[in-house]
Amino acid sequence: MADAKIRLFVEHPLGPGQPVPLSMDQALYLFGVMRIGVGSAVLLFNGRDGEWRADVAEV
């Protein structure tokens, strides 16, 4: 997980291969503030399922 430096809290369940939709605020933060793009790695957590590495699939 060394390549994923951004952590983001999400409300959705997390699991392998599962797409996670982002809110508009989360998308603006990732793409506008942090300036990441498709293929970038982020760490997602929801307080229930642990922390998962995810790759941005689309903007």
Coordinates of C-alpha atoms in Angstrom, one line a residue:
M1 CA 0.0 0.0 0.0
A2 CA 3.0 2.3 -0.2
D3 CA 1.8 3.8 -3.5
A4 CA -1.6 4.9 -2.0
K5 CA -1.1 8.0 0.1
I6 CA -4.6 9.4 0.1
R7 CA -7.1 8.0 2.6
L8 CA -10.8 8.6 2.1
F9 CA -13.8 7.7 4.3
V10 CA -16.8 6.2 2.4
E11 CA -20.2 5.0 3.6
H12 CA -20.4 2.0 1.2
P13 CA -19.4 -1.6 2.0
L14 CA -15.9 -2.5 0.9
G15 CA -14.7 -5.7 -0.6
P16 CA -12.5 -7.2 -3.4
G17 CA -13.5 -6.1 -6.9
Q18 CA -16.4 -4.0 -5.6
P19 CA -17.0 -0.6 -7.2
V20 CA -17.5 2.2 -4.8
P21 CA -19.4 5.3 -5.9
L22 CA -18.1 8.7 -4.6
S23 CA -20.1 11.7 -3.6
M24 CA -19.7 14.9 -5.5
D25 CA -17.6 16.3 -2.6
Q26 CA -15.3 13.3 -2.5
A27 CA -14.8 13.5 -6.3
L28 CA -14.0 17.2 -6.1
Y29 CA -11.5 16.6 -3.3
L30 CA -9.8 13.7 -5.1
F31 CA -9.7 15.2 -8.6
G32 CA -9.7 18.9 -7.9
V33 CA -7.7 19.3 -4.7
M34 CA -5.5 16.2 -4.7
R35 CA -5.2 16.2 -8.5
I36 CA -5.3 12.5 -9.0
G37 CA -6.5 10.8 -12.1
V38 CA -7.6 7.5 -13.5
G39 CA -5.3 4.7 -12.4
S40 CA -4.3 6.4 -9.2
A41 CA -4.4 4.4 -6.0
V42 CA -6.3 5.6 -2.9
L43 CA -7.0 3.9 0.5
L44 CA -10.7 3.6 1.4
F45 CA -12.2 2.9 4.8
N46 CA -15.7 2.8 6.2
G47 CA -15.2 2.0 9.9
R48 CA -16.5 -1.6 9.4
D49 CA -14.6 -3.4 6.7
G50 CA -11.0 -2.3 7.4
E51 CA -8.9 -0.3 4.9
W52 CA -8.8 -1.2 1.3
R53 CA -6.6 -0.1 -1.6
A54 CA -8.6 1.0 -4.6
D55 CA -7.7 2.2 -8.1
V56 CA -9.6 5.1 -9.7
A57 CA -11.4 3.6 -12.7
E58 CA -13.2 6.6 -14.1
V59 CA -13.7 10.3 -13.5

